[in-house]
């Protein structure tokens, strides 16, 4: 009697693979997802009436539940967007496992408290993770570095503490990385690697100290960088100028940076360097930043005269330097000399502040041609020289800060 013929090896492997997939599919079914959401909602301390749609009696309508988006093919949840619903809750008891196909998880603008669970790393297909503007506390889980599909990552304005896990720098697809307005402390930046897709980096309003974070200079596609409101020190390294040639917005306000001013970012539109310890003269090269709209160098240790290049034509491009420039603040430094008449070419200027310096001489007549209707501020001795129809916020000081007077507000 012949024995029963065994199936071919490839069929046996296929059978085993299907057995493994069965529980995975069951765990990600619409019913298990709905049960997880309802269980989570039952823990909410508060939520709006629109969340009454989250009910197992409404299971057949899952894809129309408030803040839920489904995948058209699988009918399972692909997006959870709870932004700005004023929910008071935690993530502590949220069951992440049923949401393996989730691509967007947005809790921005609520009152979520407690820790960020490391189990979020189960959401391996996430491209957007936004927990900003909440009350999350404790440390950022290192396991979030496993979410390698992320493109948008924001924990802005929470109560997070500890250091940024270096594992987050393995998020090689991230374009927006936003951790500003927390209580994060200085990590070992040498453990971080460059993030090649990063265009927007916000680490402002934390407790970072020591020098300029080295890994940032390896993020060569950055267009937006905000490190303001920290305790960073030292000079801006030369390789930062070389590598970050795409920067359009740079904010280093309220730190302890020293040395010469950074001015070698050709595409800059906003340069905010106020309230640091930068010294020396304002570099002439700043006149080559032909796209600049805002320049704030106030409250530093700058010396010398205001360079006339701020209002002259760039000889290489033939384009008027700072042609769209509307905000210039050089106040509270040690600048001297007269206001260059070339600044009268800044026809879009709305704010001009050189108060609390050692500025001397008359206001250039060219300035009067660029003023329009609105409010003005200026010292008493200039009141007869500025037309009452002017709108330029004109803050001047002839010596150490002449007492200003207001008219036309």
PDB file of C-alpha atoms in Angstrom, residues 50-309:
ATOM      1  CA  UNK A  50     -19.611  64.576  18.014  1.00  0.00           C
ATOM      2  CA  UNK A  51     -17.737  61.588  19.431  1.00  0.00           C
ATOM      3  CA  UNK A  52     -21.036  59.864  20.124  1.00  0.00           C
ATOM      4  CA  UNK A  53     -20.486  58.316  16.704  1.00  0.00           C
ATOM      5  CA  UNK A  54     -17.771  56.198  18.324  1.00  0.00           C
ATOM      6  CA  UNK A  55     -20.018  53.295  19.261  1.00  0.00           C
ATOM      7  CA  UNK A  56     -20.062  49.566  18.567  1.00  0.00           C
ATOM      8  CA  UNK A  57     -23.729  49.925  17.639  1.00  0.00           C
ATOM      9  CA  UNK A  58     -22.459  52.110  14.783  1.00  0.00           C
ATOM     10  CA  UNK A  59     -19.845  49.606  13.629  1.00  0.00           C
ATOM     11  CA  UNK A  60     -21.102  49.446  10.043  1.00  0.00           C
ATOM     12  CA  UNK A  61     -20.485  53.169   9.763  1.00  0.00           C
ATOM     13  CA  UNK A  62     -16.903  53.093  11.127  1.00  0.00           C
ATOM     14  CA  UNK A  63     -15.455  55.011   8.193  1.00  0.00           C
ATOM     15  CA  UNK A  64     -17.787  57.921   8.950  1.00  0.00           C
ATOM     16  CA  UNK A  65     -16.957  58.171  12.620  1.00  0.00           C
ATOM     17  CA  UNK A  66     -15.772  61.608  13.754  1.00  0.00           C
ATOM     18  CA  UNK A  67     -12.039  62.170  13.041  1.00  0.00           C
ATOM     19  CA  UNK A  68     -11.666  58.784  11.290  1.00  0.00           C
ATOM     20  CA  UNK A  69     -10.552  58.131   7.708  1.00  0.00           C
ATOM     21  CA  UNK A  70     -10.512  54.651   6.201  1.00  0.00           C
ATOM     22  CA  UNK A  71      -8.586  53.002   3.421  1.00  0.00           C
ATOM     23  CA  UNK A  72     -10.983  52.544   0.488  1.00  0.00           C
ATOM     24  CA  UNK A  73      -9.728  49.052  -0.288  1.00  0.00           C
ATOM     25  CA  UNK A  74      -9.417  47.433   3.127  1.00  0.00           C
ATOM     26  CA  UNK A  75     -12.132  49.484   4.909  1.00  0.00           C
ATOM     27  CA  UNK A  76      -9.773  49.675   7.882  1.00  0.00           C
ATOM     28  CA  UNK A  77      -8.663  52.923   9.530  1.00  0.00           C
ATOM     29  CA  UNK A  78      -5.805  54.792   7.861  1.00  0.00           C
ATOM     30  CA  UNK A  79      -6.023  58.159   9.670  1.00  0.00           C
ATOM     31  CA  UNK A  80      -6.977  59.311  13.164  1.00  0.00           C
ATOM     32  CA  UNK A  81      -7.178  63.119  13.307  1.00  0.00           C
ATOM     33  CA  UNK A  82      -8.317  64.402  16.705  1.00  0.00           C
ATOM     34  CA  UNK A  83      -6.715  67.813  16.313  1.00  0.00           C
ATOM     35  CA  UNK A  84      -8.353  70.760  18.138  1.00  0.00           C
ATOM     36  CA  UNK A  85     -11.227  68.819  19.725  1.00  0.00           C
ATOM     37  CA  UNK A  86     -10.371  70.001  23.265  1.00  0.00           C
ATOM     38  CA  UNK A  87     -10.147  66.397  24.481  1.00  0.00           C
ATOM     39  CA  UNK A  88      -8.805  65.687  27.963  1.00  0.00           C
ATOM     40  CA  UNK A  89      -7.327  62.193  28.054  1.00  0.00           C
ATOM     41  CA  UNK A  90      -4.160  60.087  28.019  1.00  0.00           C
ATOM     42  CA  UNK A  91      -2.589  57.582  25.643  1.00  0.00           C
ATOM     43  CA  UNK A  92      -1.753  55.204  28.468  1.00  0.00           C
ATOM     44  CA  UNK A  93      -4.566  52.726  27.732  1.00  0.00           C
ATOM     45  CA  UNK A  94      -4.767  53.148  23.969  1.00  0.00           C
ATOM     46  CA  UNK A  95      -4.321  49.812  22.190  1.00  0.00           C
ATOM     47  CA  UNK A  96      -2.106  50.464  19.143  1.00  0.00           C
ATOM     48  CA  UNK A  97      -1.875  46.914  17.768  1.00  0.00           C
ATOM     49  CA  UNK A  98      -5.106  46.959  15.686  1.00  0.00           C
ATOM     50  CA  UNK A  99      -3.929  50.012  13.716  1.00  0.00           C
ATOM     51  CA  UNK A 100      -1.052  48.518  11.745  1.00  0.00           C
ATOM     52  CA  UNK A 101      -2.055  50.354   8.546  1.00  0.00           C
ATOM     53  CA  UNK A 102      -2.388  53.782  10.172  1.00  0.00           C
ATOM     54  CA  UNK A 103      -0.537  56.484   8.216  1.00  0.00           C
ATOM     55  CA  UNK A 104      -1.593  59.617  10.163  1.00  0.00           C
ATOM     56  CA  UNK A 105      -2.047  60.057  13.922  1.00  0.00           C
ATOM     57  CA  UNK A 106      -2.809  63.660  14.899  1.00  0.00           C
ATOM     58  CA  UNK A 107      -3.710  64.754  18.448  1.00  0.00           C
ATOM     59  CA  UNK A 108      -2.573  68.375  18.086  1.00  0.00           C
ATOM     60  CA  UNK A 109      -4.315  71.029  20.168  1.00  0.00           C
ATOM     61  CA  UNK A 110      -5.891  69.029  22.986  1.00  0.00           C
ATOM     62  CA  UNK A 111      -5.248  68.335  26.667  1.00  0.00           C
ATOM     63  CA  UNK A 112      -3.566  64.961  26.493  1.00  0.00           C
ATOM     64  CA  UNK A 113      -1.430  64.272  29.550  1.00  0.00           C
ATOM     65  CA  UNK A 114       0.847  61.542  30.829  1.00  0.00           C
ATOM     66  CA  UNK A 115       3.682  59.771  29.024  1.00  0.00           C
ATOM     67  CA  UNK A 116       4.043  59.016  25.317  1.00  0.00           C
ATOM     68  CA  UNK A 117       3.778  55.192  25.156  1.00  0.00           C
ATOM     69  CA  UNK A 118       6.636  53.358  23.473  1.00  0.00           C
ATOM     70  CA  UNK A 119       3.988  51.112  21.898  1.00  0.00           C
ATOM     71  CA  UNK A 120       3.463  53.785  19.247  1.00  0.00           C
ATOM     72  CA  UNK A 121       6.305  52.021  17.459  1.00  0.00           C
ATOM     73  CA  UNK A 122       3.689  49.415  16.389  1.00  0.00           C
ATOM     74  CA  UNK A 123       2.376  51.994  13.922  1.00  0.00           C
ATOM     75  CA  UNK A 124       5.122  51.169  11.449  1.00  0.00           C
ATOM     76  CA  UNK A 125       3.379  52.778   8.452  1.00  0.00           C
ATOM     77  CA  UNK A 126       2.951  56.210  10.044  1.00  0.00           C
ATOM     78  CA  UNK A 127       3.966  59.142   7.859  1.00  0.00           C
ATOM     79  CA  UNK A 128       2.510  61.802  10.211  1.00  0.00           C
ATOM     80  CA  UNK A 129       2.788  61.821  14.009  1.00  0.00           C
ATOM     81  CA  UNK A 130       1.596  65.090  15.550  1.00  0.00           C
ATOM     82  CA  UNK A 131       1.196  65.249  19.341  1.00  0.00           C
ATOM     83  CA  UNK A 132       1.870  68.993  19.512  1.00  0.00           C
ATOM     84  CA  UNK A 133       0.176  71.530  21.789  1.00  0.00           C
ATOM     85  CA  UNK A 134      -0.759  69.103  24.548  1.00  0.00           C
ATOM     86  CA  UNK A 135       0.444  68.354  28.077  1.00  0.00           C
ATOM     87  CA  UNK A 136       2.470  65.187  27.500  1.00  0.00           C
ATOM     88  CA  UNK A 137       5.298  64.766  29.996  1.00  0.00           C
ATOM     89  CA  UNK A 138       8.217  62.465  30.854  1.00  0.00           C
ATOM     90  CA  UNK A 139      10.773  61.404  28.235  1.00  0.00           C
ATOM     91  CA  UNK A 140      10.526  60.733  24.509  1.00  0.00           C
ATOM     92  CA  UNK A 141      10.647  56.949  23.924  1.00  0.00           C
ATOM     93  CA  UNK A 142      13.685  55.826  21.947  1.00  0.00           C
ATOM     94  CA  UNK A 143      11.473  53.242  20.223  1.00  0.00           C
ATOM     95  CA  UNK A 144       9.996  55.995  18.066  1.00  0.00           C
ATOM     96  CA  UNK A 145      13.164  55.732  16.002  1.00  0.00           C
ATOM     97  CA  UNK A 146      11.579  52.574  14.539  1.00  0.00           C
ATOM     98  CA  UNK A 147       8.917  54.605  12.715  1.00  0.00           C
ATOM     99  CA  UNK A 148      11.056  54.822   9.613  1.00  0.00           C
ATOM    100  CA  UNK A 149       8.231  55.955   7.288  1.00  0.00           C
ATOM    101  CA  UNK A 150       7.644  59.194   9.211  1.00  0.00           C
ATOM    102  CA  UNK A 151       7.776  62.429   7.256  1.00  0.00           C
ATOM    103  CA  UNK A 152       6.150  64.766   9.803  1.00  0.00           C
ATOM    104  CA  UNK A 153       7.104  64.491  13.493  1.00  0.00           C
ATOM    105  CA  UNK A 154       5.902  67.082  16.019  1.00  0.00           C
ATOM    106  CA  UNK A 155       5.779  67.124  19.815  1.00  0.00           C
ATOM    107  CA  UNK A 156       5.743  70.939  19.896  1.00  0.00           C
ATOM    108  CA  UNK A 157       4.642  72.708  23.098  1.00  0.00           C
ATOM    109  CA  UNK A 158       4.355  69.926  25.643  1.00  0.00           C
ATOM    110  CA  UNK A 159       6.030  69.246  28.991  1.00  0.00           C
ATOM    111  CA  UNK A 160       8.557  66.700  27.766  1.00  0.00           C
ATOM    112  CA  UNK A 161      11.785  66.271  29.713  1.00  0.00           C
ATOM    113  CA  UNK A 162      15.055  64.358  29.406  1.00  0.00           C
ATOM    114  CA  UNK A 163      17.214  64.220  26.295  1.00  0.00           C
ATOM    115  CA  UNK A 164      16.248  63.669  22.681  1.00  0.00           C
ATOM    116  CA  UNK A 165      16.967  59.991  21.930  1.00  0.00           C
ATOM    117  CA  UNK A 166      19.680  59.745  19.293  1.00  0.00           C
ATOM    118  CA  UNK A 167      17.634  56.936  17.700  1.00  0.00           C
ATOM    119  CA  UNK A 168      15.306  59.611  16.285  1.00  0.00           C
ATOM    120  CA  UNK A 169      18.024  60.677  13.876  1.00  0.00           C
ATOM    121  CA  UNK A 170      17.456  57.350  12.090  1.00  0.00           C
ATOM    122  CA  UNK A 171      14.175  58.780  10.766  1.00  0.00           C
ATOM    123  CA  UNK A 172      15.699  59.301   7.355  1.00  0.00           C
ATOM    124  CA  UNK A 173      12.435  60.275   5.621  1.00  0.00           C
ATOM    125  CA  UNK A 174      11.433  62.978   8.097  1.00  0.00           C
ATOM    126  CA  UNK A 175      10.980  66.434   6.543  1.00  0.00           C
ATOM    127  CA  UNK A 176       9.497  68.230   9.581  1.00  0.00           C
ATOM    128  CA  UNK A 177      11.067  67.599  13.005  1.00  0.00           C
ATOM    129  CA  UNK A 178       9.473  69.808  15.654  1.00  0.00           C
ATOM    130  CA  UNK A 179      10.329  69.564  19.353  1.00  0.00           C
ATOM    131  CA  UNK A 180      10.156  73.243  20.319  1.00  0.00           C
ATOM    132  CA  UNK A 181       8.625  74.578  23.563  1.00  0.00           C
ATOM    133  CA  UNK A 182       9.404  71.687  25.893  1.00  0.00           C
ATOM    134  CA  UNK A 183      11.902  71.124  28.721  1.00  0.00           C
ATOM    135  CA  UNK A 184      14.378  68.969  26.826  1.00  0.00           C
ATOM    136  CA  UNK A 185      18.019  68.861  27.895  1.00  0.00           C
ATOM    137  CA  UNK A 186      21.275  68.611  25.976  1.00  0.00           C
ATOM    138  CA  UNK A 187      21.961  65.154  24.515  1.00  0.00           C
ATOM    139  CA  UNK A 188      25.280  63.923  23.177  1.00  0.00           C
ATOM    140  CA  UNK A 189      24.926  65.465  19.726  1.00  0.00           C
ATOM    141  CA  UNK A 190      27.865  63.380  18.457  1.00  0.00           C
ATOM    142  CA  UNK A 191      25.593  60.313  18.556  1.00  0.00           C
ATOM    143  CA  UNK A 192      23.184  61.890  16.075  1.00  0.00           C
ATOM    144  CA  UNK A 193      23.471  61.328  12.347  1.00  0.00           C
ATOM    145  CA  UNK A 194      22.390  63.671   9.580  1.00  0.00           C
ATOM    146  CA  UNK A 195      18.786  63.533   8.405  1.00  0.00           C
ATOM    147  CA  UNK A 196      18.971  63.957   4.630  1.00  0.00           C
ATOM    148  CA  UNK A 197      15.271  64.654   3.997  1.00  0.00           C
ATOM    149  CA  UNK A 198      14.916  67.231   6.773  1.00  0.00           C
ATOM    150  CA  UNK A 199      13.748  70.672   5.623  1.00  0.00           C
ATOM    151  CA  UNK A 200      12.177  72.072   8.840  1.00  0.00           C
ATOM    152  CA  UNK A 201      13.850  71.790  12.264  1.00  0.00           C
ATOM    153  CA  UNK A 202      12.465  73.442  15.405  1.00  0.00           C
ATOM    154  CA  UNK A 203      14.310  72.868  18.701  1.00  0.00           C
ATOM    155  CA  UNK A 204      13.408  76.264  20.175  1.00  0.00           C
ATOM    156  CA  UNK A 205      12.396  76.982  23.758  1.00  0.00           C
ATOM    157  CA  UNK A 206      14.182  74.120  25.500  1.00  0.00           C
ATOM    158  CA  UNK A 207      17.149  73.802  27.881  1.00  0.00           C
ATOM    159  CA  UNK A 208      19.870  73.017  25.341  1.00  0.00           C
ATOM    160  CA  UNK A 209      23.320  74.300  26.212  1.00  0.00           C
ATOM    161  CA  UNK A 210      26.906  73.855  24.935  1.00  0.00           C
ATOM    162  CA  UNK A 211      27.742  74.618  21.303  1.00  0.00           C
ATOM    163  CA  UNK A 212      25.861  74.556  18.006  1.00  0.00           C
ATOM    164  CA  UNK A 213      24.548  70.961  17.516  1.00  0.00           C
ATOM    165  CA  UNK A 214      26.955  69.336  15.114  1.00  0.00           C
ATOM    166  CA  UNK A 215      24.481  67.027  13.344  1.00  0.00           C
ATOM    167  CA  UNK A 216      22.506  70.021  12.024  1.00  0.00           C
ATOM    168  CA  UNK A 217      25.249  70.893   9.556  1.00  0.00           C
ATOM    169  CA  UNK A 218      24.753  67.453   8.010  1.00  0.00           C
ATOM    170  CA  UNK A 219      21.081  68.193   7.262  1.00  0.00           C
ATOM    171  CA  UNK A 220      21.857  69.816   3.937  1.00  0.00           C
ATOM    172  CA  UNK A 221      18.260  70.289   2.773  1.00  0.00           C
ATOM    173  CA  UNK A 222      17.203  72.483   5.693  1.00  0.00           C
ATOM    174  CA  UNK A 223      15.232  75.588   4.747  1.00  0.00           C
ATOM    175  CA  UNK A 224      13.934  76.404   8.275  1.00  0.00           C
ATOM    176  CA  UNK A 225      16.006  76.289  11.476  1.00  0.00           C
ATOM    177  CA  UNK A 226      14.851  77.586  14.876  1.00  0.00           C
ATOM    178  CA  UNK A 227      17.143  77.183  17.898  1.00  0.00           C
ATOM    179  CA  UNK A 228      15.873  80.262  19.731  1.00  0.00           C
ATOM    180  CA  UNK A 229      15.224  80.392  23.458  1.00  0.00           C
ATOM    181  CA  UNK A 230      18.002  78.059  24.587  1.00  0.00           C
ATOM    182  CA  UNK A 231      21.426  78.441  26.237  1.00  0.00           C
ATOM    183  CA  UNK A 232      23.663  77.621  23.271  1.00  0.00           C
ATOM    184  CA  UNK A 233      27.145  79.149  23.233  1.00  0.00           C
ATOM    185  CA  UNK A 234      30.254  79.527  21.100  1.00  0.00           C
ATOM    186  CA  UNK A 235      30.676  80.602  17.497  1.00  0.00           C
ATOM    187  CA  UNK A 236      28.680  79.349  14.521  1.00  0.00           C
ATOM    188  CA  UNK A 237      31.007  76.780  12.866  1.00  0.00           C
ATOM    189  CA  UNK A 238      32.203  77.543   9.342  1.00  0.00           C
ATOM    190  CA  UNK A 239      30.872  74.223   8.008  1.00  0.00           C
ATOM    191  CA  UNK A 240      27.349  75.341   8.917  1.00  0.00           C
ATOM    192  CA  UNK A 241      27.639  78.154   6.336  1.00  0.00           C
ATOM    193  CA  UNK A 242      29.003  75.768   3.737  1.00  0.00           C
ATOM    194  CA  UNK A 243      26.463  72.962   4.176  1.00  0.00           C
ATOM    195  CA  UNK A 244      23.230  74.838   4.853  1.00  0.00           C
ATOM    196  CA  UNK A 245      23.065  76.826   1.651  1.00  0.00           C
ATOM    197  CA  UNK A 246      19.314  76.265   1.287  1.00  0.00           C
ATOM    198  CA  UNK A 247      18.335  78.011   4.542  1.00  0.00           C
ATOM    199  CA  UNK A 248      15.556  80.590   4.183  1.00  0.00           C
ATOM    200  CA  UNK A 249      14.740  81.078   7.884  1.00  0.00           C
ATOM    201  CA  UNK A 250      17.295  81.136  10.719  1.00  0.00           C
ATOM    202  CA  UNK A 251      16.347  82.019  14.293  1.00  0.00           C
ATOM    203  CA  UNK A 252      19.026  81.953  17.010  1.00  0.00           C
ATOM    204  CA  UNK A 253      17.362  84.603  19.219  1.00  0.00           C
ATOM    205  CA  UNK A 254      17.908  84.394  23.009  1.00  0.00           C
ATOM    206  CA  UNK A 255      21.046  82.285  23.234  1.00  0.00           C
ATOM    207  CA  UNK A 256      24.657  83.005  24.141  1.00  0.00           C
ATOM    208  CA  UNK A 257      26.317  82.756  20.739  1.00  0.00           C
ATOM    209  CA  UNK A 258      29.508  84.758  20.261  1.00  0.00           C
ATOM    210  CA  UNK A 259      31.894  85.789  17.530  1.00  0.00           C
ATOM    211  CA  UNK A 260      31.143  87.354  14.159  1.00  0.00           C
ATOM    212  CA  UNK A 261      27.678  87.422  12.661  1.00  0.00           C
ATOM    213  CA  UNK A 262      26.665  84.592  10.329  1.00  0.00           C
ATOM    214  CA  UNK A 263      25.827  86.105   6.952  1.00  0.00           C
ATOM    215  CA  UNK A 264      26.754  83.513   4.370  1.00  0.00           C
ATOM    216  CA  UNK A 265      23.341  81.996   3.663  1.00  0.00           C
ATOM    217  CA  UNK A 266      22.443  83.253   0.161  1.00  0.00           C
ATOM    218  CA  UNK A 267      18.749  82.241   0.219  1.00  0.00           C
ATOM    219  CA  UNK A 268      17.877  83.693   3.634  1.00  0.00           C
ATOM    220  CA  UNK A 269      14.608  85.607   3.984  1.00  0.00           C
ATOM    221  CA  UNK A 270      14.472  85.833   7.790  1.00  0.00           C
ATOM    222  CA  UNK A 271      17.551  86.251  10.003  1.00  0.00           C
ATOM    223  CA  UNK A 272      16.820  86.563  13.737  1.00  0.00           C
ATOM    224  CA  UNK A 273      19.948  86.869  15.911  1.00  0.00           C
ATOM    225  CA  UNK A 274      18.717  89.155  18.709  1.00  0.00           C
ATOM    226  CA  UNK A 275      19.761  88.840  22.350  1.00  0.00           C
ATOM    227  CA  UNK A 276      23.056  87.019  21.924  1.00  0.00           C
ATOM    228  CA  UNK A 277      26.696  88.056  22.361  1.00  0.00           C
ATOM    229  CA  UNK A 278      27.645  88.523  18.714  1.00  0.00           C
ATOM    230  CA  UNK A 279      30.372  91.121  18.320  1.00  0.00           C
ATOM    231  CA  UNK A 280      32.363  93.024  15.733  1.00  0.00           C
ATOM    232  CA  UNK A 281      31.064  94.880  12.725  1.00  0.00           C
ATOM    233  CA  UNK A 282      27.995  94.060  10.651  1.00  0.00           C
ATOM    234  CA  UNK A 283      29.567  92.290   7.664  1.00  0.00           C
ATOM    235  CA  UNK A 284      29.324  93.978   4.282  1.00  0.00           C
ATOM    236  CA  UNK A 285      28.374  90.610   2.774  1.00  0.00           C
ATOM    237  CA  UNK A 286      24.977  90.938   4.402  1.00  0.00           C
ATOM    238  CA  UNK A 287      24.120  93.229   1.494  1.00  0.00           C
ATOM    239  CA  UNK A 288      24.374  90.201  -0.803  1.00  0.00           C
ATOM    240  CA  UNK A 289      21.403  88.537   0.890  1.00  0.00           C
ATOM    241  CA  UNK A 290      19.086  89.831  -1.803  1.00  0.00           C
ATOM    242  CA  UNK A 291      16.071  87.806  -0.620  1.00  0.00           C
ATOM    243  CA  UNK A 292      16.153  89.103   2.947  1.00  0.00           C
ATOM    244  CA  UNK A 293      12.869  90.390   4.387  1.00  0.00           C
ATOM    245  CA  UNK A 294      13.592  90.506   8.134  1.00  0.00           C
ATOM    246  CA  UNK A 295      16.890  91.261   9.867  1.00  0.00           C
ATOM    247  CA  UNK A 296      16.947  91.466  13.666  1.00  0.00           C
ATOM    248  CA  UNK A 297      20.383  91.977  15.217  1.00  0.00           C
ATOM    249  CA  UNK A 298      19.207  93.808  18.333  1.00  0.00           C
ATOM    250  CA  UNK A 299      20.703  93.379  21.797  1.00  0.00           C
ATOM    251  CA  UNK A 300      24.169  92.187  20.828  1.00  0.00           C
ATOM    252  CA  UNK A 301      27.678  93.688  21.058  1.00  0.00           C
ATOM    253  CA  UNK A 302      27.974  94.966  17.496  1.00  0.00           C
ATOM    254  CA  UNK A 303      30.291  97.871  16.741  1.00  0.00           C
ATOM    255  CA  UNK A 304      31.239 100.035  13.760  1.00  0.00           C
ATOM    256  CA  UNK A 305      28.899 101.706  11.295  1.00  0.00           C
ATOM    257  CA  UNK A 306      25.804 100.477   9.513  1.00  0.00           C
ATOM    258  CA  UNK A 307      27.117  99.154   6.180  1.00  0.00           C
ATOM    259  CA  UNK A 308      25.710 101.073   3.186  1.00  0.00           C
ATOM    260  CA  UNK A 309      25.641  97.739   1.319  1.00  0.00           C
TER     261      UNK A 309
END
